PDB file of C-alpha atoms in Angstrom:
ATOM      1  CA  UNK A   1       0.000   0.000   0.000  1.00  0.00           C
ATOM      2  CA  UNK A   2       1.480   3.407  -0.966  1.00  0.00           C
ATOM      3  CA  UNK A   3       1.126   6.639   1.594  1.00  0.00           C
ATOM      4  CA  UNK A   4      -1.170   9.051   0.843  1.00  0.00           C
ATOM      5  CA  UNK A   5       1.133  11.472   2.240  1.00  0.00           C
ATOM      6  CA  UNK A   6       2.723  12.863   5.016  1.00  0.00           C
ATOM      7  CA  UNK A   7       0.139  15.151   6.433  1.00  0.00           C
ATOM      8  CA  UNK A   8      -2.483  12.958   5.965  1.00  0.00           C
ATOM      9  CA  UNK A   9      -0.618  10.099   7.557  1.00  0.00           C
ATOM     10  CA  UNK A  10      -0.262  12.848  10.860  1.00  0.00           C
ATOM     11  CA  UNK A  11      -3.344  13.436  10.824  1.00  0.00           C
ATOM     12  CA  UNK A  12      -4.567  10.042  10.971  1.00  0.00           C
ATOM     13  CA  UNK A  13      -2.605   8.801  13.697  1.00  0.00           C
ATOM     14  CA  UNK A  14      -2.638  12.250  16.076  1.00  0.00           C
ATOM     15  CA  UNK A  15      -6.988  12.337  16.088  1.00  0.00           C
ATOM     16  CA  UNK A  16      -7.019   8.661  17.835  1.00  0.00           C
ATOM     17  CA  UNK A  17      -3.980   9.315  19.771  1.00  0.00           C
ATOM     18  CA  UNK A  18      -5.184  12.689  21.289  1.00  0.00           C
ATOM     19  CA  UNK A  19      -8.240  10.566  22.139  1.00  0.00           C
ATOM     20  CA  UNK A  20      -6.350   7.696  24.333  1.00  0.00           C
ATOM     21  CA  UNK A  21      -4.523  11.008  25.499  1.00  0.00           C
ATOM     22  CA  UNK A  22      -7.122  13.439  26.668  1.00  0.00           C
ATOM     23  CA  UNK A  23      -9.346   9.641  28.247  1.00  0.00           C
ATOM     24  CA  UNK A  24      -6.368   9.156  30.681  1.00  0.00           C
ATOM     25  CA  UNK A  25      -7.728  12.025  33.029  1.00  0.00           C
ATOM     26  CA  UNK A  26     -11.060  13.365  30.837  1.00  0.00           C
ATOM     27  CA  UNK A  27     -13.535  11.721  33.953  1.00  0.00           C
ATOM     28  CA  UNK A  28     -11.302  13.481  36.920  1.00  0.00           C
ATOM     29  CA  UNK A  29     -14.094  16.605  37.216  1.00  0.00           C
ATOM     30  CA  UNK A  30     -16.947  14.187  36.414  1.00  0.00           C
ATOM     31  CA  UNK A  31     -16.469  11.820  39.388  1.00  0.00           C
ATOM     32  CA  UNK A  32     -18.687  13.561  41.860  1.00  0.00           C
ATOM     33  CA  UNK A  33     -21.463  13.580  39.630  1.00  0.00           C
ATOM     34  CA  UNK A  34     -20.712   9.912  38.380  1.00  0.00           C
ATOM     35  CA  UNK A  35     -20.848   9.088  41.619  1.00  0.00           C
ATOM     36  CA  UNK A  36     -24.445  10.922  42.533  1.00  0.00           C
ATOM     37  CA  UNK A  37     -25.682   9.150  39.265  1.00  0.00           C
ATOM     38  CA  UNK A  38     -24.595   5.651  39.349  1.00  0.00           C
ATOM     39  CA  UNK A  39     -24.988   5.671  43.528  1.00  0.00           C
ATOM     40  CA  UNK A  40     -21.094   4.704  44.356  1.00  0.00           C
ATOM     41  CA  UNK A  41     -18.247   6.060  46.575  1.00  0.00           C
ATOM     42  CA  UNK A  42     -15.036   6.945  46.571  1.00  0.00           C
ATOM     43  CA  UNK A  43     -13.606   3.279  45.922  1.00  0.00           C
ATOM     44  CA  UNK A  44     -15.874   2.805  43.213  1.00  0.00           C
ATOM     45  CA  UNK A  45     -14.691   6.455  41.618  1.00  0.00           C
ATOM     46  CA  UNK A  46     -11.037   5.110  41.973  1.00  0.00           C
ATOM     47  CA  UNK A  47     -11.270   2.025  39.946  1.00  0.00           C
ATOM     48  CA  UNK A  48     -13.257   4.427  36.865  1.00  0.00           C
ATOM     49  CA  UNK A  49     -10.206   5.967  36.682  1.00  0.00           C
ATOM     50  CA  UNK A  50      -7.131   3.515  37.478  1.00  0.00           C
ATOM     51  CA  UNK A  51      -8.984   0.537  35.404  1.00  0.00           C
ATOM     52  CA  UNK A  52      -8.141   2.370  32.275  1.00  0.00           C
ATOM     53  CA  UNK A  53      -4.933   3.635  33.681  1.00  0.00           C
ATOM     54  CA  UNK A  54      -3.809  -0.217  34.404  1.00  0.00           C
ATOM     55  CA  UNK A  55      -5.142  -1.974  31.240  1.00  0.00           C
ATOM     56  CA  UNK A  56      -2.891   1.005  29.279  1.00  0.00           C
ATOM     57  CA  UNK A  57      -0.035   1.185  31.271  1.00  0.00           C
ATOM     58  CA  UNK A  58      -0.011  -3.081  31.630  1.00  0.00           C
ATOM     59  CA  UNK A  59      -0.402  -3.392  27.817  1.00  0.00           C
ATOM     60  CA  UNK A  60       1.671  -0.761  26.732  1.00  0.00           C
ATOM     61  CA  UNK A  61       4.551  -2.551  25.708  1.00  0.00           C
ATOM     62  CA  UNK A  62       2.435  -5.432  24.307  1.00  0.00           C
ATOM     63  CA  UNK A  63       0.826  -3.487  21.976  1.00  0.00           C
ATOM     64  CA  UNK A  64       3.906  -2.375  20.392  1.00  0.00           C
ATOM     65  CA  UNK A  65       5.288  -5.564  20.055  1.00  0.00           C
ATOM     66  CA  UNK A  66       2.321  -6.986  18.308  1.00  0.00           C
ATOM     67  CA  UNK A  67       2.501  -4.313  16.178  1.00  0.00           C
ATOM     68  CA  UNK A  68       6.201  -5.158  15.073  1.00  0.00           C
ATOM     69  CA  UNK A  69       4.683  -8.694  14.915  1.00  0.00           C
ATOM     70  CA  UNK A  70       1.430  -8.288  12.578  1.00  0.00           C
ATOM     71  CA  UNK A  71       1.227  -5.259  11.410  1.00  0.00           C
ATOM     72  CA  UNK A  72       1.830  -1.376  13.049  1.00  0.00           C
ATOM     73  CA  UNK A  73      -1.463  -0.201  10.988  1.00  0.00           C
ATOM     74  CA  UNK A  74      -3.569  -3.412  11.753  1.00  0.00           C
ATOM     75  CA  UNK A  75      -2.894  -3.014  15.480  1.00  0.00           C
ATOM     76  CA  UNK A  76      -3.638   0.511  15.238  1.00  0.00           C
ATOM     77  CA  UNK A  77      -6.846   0.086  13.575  1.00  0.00           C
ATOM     78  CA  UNK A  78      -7.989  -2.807  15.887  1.00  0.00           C
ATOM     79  CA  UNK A  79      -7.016  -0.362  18.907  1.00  0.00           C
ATOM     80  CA  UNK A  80      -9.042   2.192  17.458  1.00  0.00           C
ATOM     81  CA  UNK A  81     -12.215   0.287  16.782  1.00  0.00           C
ATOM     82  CA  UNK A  82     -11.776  -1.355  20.278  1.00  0.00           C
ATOM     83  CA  UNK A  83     -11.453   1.812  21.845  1.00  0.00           C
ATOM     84  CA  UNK A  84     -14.469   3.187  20.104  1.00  0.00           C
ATOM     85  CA  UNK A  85     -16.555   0.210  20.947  1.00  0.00           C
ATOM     86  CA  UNK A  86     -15.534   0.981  24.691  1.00  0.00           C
ATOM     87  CA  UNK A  87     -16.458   4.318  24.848  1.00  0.00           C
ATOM     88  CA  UNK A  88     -19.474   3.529  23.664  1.00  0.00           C
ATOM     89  CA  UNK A  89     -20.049   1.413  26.316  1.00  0.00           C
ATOM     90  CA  UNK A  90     -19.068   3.321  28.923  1.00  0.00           C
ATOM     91  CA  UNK A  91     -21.094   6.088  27.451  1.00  0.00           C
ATOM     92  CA  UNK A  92     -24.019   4.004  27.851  1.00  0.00           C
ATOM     93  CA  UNK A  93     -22.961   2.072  31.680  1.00  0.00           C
ATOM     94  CA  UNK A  94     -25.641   2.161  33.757  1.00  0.00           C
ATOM     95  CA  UNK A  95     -23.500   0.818  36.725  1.00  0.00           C
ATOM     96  CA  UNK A  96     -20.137   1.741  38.078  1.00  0.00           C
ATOM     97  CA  UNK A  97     -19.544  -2.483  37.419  1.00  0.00           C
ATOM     98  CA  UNK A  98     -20.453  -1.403  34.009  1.00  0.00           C
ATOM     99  CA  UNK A  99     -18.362   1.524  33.770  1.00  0.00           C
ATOM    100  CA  UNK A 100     -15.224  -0.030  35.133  1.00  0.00           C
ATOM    101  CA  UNK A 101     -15.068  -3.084  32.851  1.00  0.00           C
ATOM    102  CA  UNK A 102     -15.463  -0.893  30.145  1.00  0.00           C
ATOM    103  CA  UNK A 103     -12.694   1.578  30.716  1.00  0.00           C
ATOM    104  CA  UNK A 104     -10.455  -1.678  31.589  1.00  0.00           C
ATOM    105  CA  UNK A 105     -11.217  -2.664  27.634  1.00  0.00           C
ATOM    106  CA  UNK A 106     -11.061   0.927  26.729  1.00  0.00           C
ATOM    107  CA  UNK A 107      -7.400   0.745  28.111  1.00  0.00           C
ATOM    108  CA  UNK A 108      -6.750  -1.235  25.930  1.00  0.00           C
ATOM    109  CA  UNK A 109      -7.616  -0.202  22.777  1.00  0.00           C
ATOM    110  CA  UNK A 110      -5.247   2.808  23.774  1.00  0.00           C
ATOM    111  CA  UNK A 111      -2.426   0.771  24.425  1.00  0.00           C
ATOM    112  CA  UNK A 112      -3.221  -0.733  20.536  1.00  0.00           C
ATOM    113  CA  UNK A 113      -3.184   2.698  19.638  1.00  0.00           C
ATOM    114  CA  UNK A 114      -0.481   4.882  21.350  1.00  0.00           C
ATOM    115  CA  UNK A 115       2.740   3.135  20.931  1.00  0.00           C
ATOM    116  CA  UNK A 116       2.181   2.242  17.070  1.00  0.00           C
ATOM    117  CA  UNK A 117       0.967   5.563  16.705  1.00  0.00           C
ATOM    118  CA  UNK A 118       4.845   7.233  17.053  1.00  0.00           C
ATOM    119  CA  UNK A 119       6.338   4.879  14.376  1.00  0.00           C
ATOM    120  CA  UNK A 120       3.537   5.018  11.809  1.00  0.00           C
ATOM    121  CA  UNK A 121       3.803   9.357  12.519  1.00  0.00           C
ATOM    122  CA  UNK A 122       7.671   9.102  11.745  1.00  0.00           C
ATOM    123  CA  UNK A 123       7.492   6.785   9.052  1.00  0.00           C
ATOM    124  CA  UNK A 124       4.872   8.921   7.102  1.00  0.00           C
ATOM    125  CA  UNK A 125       7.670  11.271   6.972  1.00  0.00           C
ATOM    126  CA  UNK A 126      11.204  11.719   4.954  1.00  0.00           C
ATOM    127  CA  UNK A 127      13.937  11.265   7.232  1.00  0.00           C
ATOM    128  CA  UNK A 128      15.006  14.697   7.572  1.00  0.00           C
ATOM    129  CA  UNK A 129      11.001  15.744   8.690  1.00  0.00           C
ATOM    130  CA  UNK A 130      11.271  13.027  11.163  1.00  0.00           C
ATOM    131  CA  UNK A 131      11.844  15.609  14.240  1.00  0.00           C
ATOM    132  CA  UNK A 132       9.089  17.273  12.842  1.00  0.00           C
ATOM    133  CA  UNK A 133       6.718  14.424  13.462  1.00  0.00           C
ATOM    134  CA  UNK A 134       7.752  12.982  17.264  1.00  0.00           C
ATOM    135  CA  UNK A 135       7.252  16.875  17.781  1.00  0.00           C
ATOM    136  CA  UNK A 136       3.810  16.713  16.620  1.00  0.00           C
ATOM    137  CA  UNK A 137       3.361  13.702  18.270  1.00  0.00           C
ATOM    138  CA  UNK A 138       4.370  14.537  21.480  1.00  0.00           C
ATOM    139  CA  UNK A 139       2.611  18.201  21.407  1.00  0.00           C
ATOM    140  CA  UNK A 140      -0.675  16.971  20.541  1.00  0.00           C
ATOM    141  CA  UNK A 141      -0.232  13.822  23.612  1.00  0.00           C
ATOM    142  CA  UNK A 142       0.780  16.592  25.427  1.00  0.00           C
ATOM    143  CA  UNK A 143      -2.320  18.655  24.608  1.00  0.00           C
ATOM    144  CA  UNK A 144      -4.994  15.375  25.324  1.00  0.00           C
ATOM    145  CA  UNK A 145      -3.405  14.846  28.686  1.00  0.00           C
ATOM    146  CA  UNK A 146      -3.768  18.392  29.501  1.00  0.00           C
ATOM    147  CA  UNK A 147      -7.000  19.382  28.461  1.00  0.00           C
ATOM    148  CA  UNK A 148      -8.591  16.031  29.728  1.00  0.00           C
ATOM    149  CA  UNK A 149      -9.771  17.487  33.040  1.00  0.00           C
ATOM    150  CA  UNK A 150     -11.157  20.649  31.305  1.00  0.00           C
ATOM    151  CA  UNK A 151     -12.952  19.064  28.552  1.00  0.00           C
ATOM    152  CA  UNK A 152     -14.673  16.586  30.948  1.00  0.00           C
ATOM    153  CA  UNK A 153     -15.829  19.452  33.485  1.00  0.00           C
ATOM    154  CA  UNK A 154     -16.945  21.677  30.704  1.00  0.00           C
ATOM    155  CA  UNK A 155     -18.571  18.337  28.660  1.00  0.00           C
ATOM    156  CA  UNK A 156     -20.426  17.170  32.146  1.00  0.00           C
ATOM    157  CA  UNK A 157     -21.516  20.833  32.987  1.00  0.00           C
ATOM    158  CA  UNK A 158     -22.970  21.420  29.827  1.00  0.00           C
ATOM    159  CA  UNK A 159     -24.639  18.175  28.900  1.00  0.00           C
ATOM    160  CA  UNK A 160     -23.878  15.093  30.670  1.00  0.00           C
ATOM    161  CA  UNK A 161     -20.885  13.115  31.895  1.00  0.00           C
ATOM    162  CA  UNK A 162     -22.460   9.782  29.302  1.00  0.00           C
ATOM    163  CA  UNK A 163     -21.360  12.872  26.545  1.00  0.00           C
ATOM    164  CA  UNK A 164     -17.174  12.750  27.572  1.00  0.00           C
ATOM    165  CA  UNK A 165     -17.236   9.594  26.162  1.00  0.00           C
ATOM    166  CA  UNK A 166     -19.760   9.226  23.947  1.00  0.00           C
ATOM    167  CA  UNK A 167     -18.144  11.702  21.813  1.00  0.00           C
ATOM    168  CA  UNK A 168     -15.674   9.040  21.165  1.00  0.00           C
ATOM    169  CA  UNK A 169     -17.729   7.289  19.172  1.00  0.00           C
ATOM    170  CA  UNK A 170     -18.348   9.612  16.090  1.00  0.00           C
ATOM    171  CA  UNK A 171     -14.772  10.573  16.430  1.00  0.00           C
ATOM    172  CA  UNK A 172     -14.012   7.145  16.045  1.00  0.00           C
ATOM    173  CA  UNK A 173     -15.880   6.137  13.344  1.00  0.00           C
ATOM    174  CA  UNK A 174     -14.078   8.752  11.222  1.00  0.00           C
ATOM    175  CA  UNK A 175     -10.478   7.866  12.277  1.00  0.00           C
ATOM    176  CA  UNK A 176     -10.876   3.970  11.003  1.00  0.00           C
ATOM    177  CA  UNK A 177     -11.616   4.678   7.390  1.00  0.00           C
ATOM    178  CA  UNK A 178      -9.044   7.776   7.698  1.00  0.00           C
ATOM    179  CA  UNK A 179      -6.353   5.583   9.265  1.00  0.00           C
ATOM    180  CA  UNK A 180      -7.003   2.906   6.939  1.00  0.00           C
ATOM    181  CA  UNK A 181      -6.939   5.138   3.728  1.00  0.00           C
ATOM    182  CA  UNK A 182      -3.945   7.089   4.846  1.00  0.00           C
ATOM    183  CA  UNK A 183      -1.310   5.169   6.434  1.00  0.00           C
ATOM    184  CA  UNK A 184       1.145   2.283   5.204  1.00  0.00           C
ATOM    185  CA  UNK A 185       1.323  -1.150   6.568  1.00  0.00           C
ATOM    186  CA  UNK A 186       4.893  -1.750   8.231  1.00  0.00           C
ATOM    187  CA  UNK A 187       6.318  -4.188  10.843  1.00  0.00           C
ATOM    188  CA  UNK A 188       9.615  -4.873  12.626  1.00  0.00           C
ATOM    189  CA  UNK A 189      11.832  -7.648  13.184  1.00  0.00           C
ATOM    190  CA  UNK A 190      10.279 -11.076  12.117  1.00  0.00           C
ATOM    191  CA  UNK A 191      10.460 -12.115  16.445  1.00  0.00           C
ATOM    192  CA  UNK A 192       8.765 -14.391  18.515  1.00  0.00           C
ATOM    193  CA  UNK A 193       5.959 -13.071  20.352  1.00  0.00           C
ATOM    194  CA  UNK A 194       6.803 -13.515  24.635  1.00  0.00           C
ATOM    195  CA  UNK A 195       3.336 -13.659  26.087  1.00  0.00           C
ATOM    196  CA  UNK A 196       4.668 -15.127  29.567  1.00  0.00           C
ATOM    197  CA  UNK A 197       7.205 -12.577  29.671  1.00  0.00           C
ATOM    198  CA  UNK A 198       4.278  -9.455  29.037  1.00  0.00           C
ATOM    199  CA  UNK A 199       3.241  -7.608  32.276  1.00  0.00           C
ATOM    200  CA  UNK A 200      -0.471  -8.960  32.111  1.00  0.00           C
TER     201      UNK A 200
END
């Protein structure tokens, strides 16, 4: 599959990444009224936001080395529609059960997503640009982590804390056809895969 070009290529891996970004901490000024809503306390509110926190974190590295394995884009695109499908989910949790379980898969899908995310950017690029795109990269994770507590006060205060995530899903829904039509298939080093040696 040829490139479709550079900025297109950015583009399609920064939107899904500044979503995994800006999910990390997007429910921190939504937990009191998560917790009035769905009728939970404080240990319930701390699993909402460490079960995505330890799915990512745990499945970090694995999702990179899958992607050397099968395919960066495939992963990607399997982390994005997995991460999609979670949000949805959580959008639509009617317990805080619900809820955690599907941050813990919407972890997940991130961890498909972020670390393939940096060599797909830099390969979309000539070598001399490559600076150029781990600086985009990095600004616009930068950005997601930042604005995550804003965007999910401001989303819960004007419409409803189902809404920080359930804007996910259109979001989503564009980034898999854009991601598919704009970025190259690579992979690394023909290696085994160590699943008992992978932190989960």
């Amino acid at each position: 599959m040829k490139q479709k070009g550079a900025a297109w290529a950015l583009i399609a891996t920064s939107v899904p990444m500044f979503m995994v970004a800006i999910d990390n901490l997007v429910v921190t000024n939504a937990l009191t009224t998560i917790a009035d809503d769905l009728g939970t306390r404080q240990a319930g509110l701390q699993w909402v936001v460490n079960a995505y926190v330890l799915a990512f974190a745990g499945l970090l590295l694995a999702g990179a080395a899958l992607g050397d394995r099968i395919g960066r884009r495939r992963v990607f695109l399997w982390g994005i529609g997995l991460f999609t499908a979670a949000s949805a989910a959580c959008a639509l949790a009617d317990s805080v059960g619900a809820l955690v379980a599907a941050r813990v898969v919407q972890g997940a899908g991130a961890a498909a997503v972020l670390p393939v995310s940096l060599t797909l950017a830099v390969a979309s690029v000539g070598a001399a640009r490559r600076p150029l795109a781990v600086g985009v990269w990095g600004g616009v994770n930068g950005l997601g982590i930042a604005l995550g507590p804003m965007a999910g006060g401001l989303v819960t205060q004007g419409l409803d804390w189902h809404w920080i995530f359930g804007i996910n899903v259109p979001i989503g829904l564009l980034a898999l056809p854009l991601a598919r039509w704009a970025i190259a298939e690579s992979k690394g080093a023909p290696r085994p895969l160590d699943v008992p040696g992978s932190p989960w």
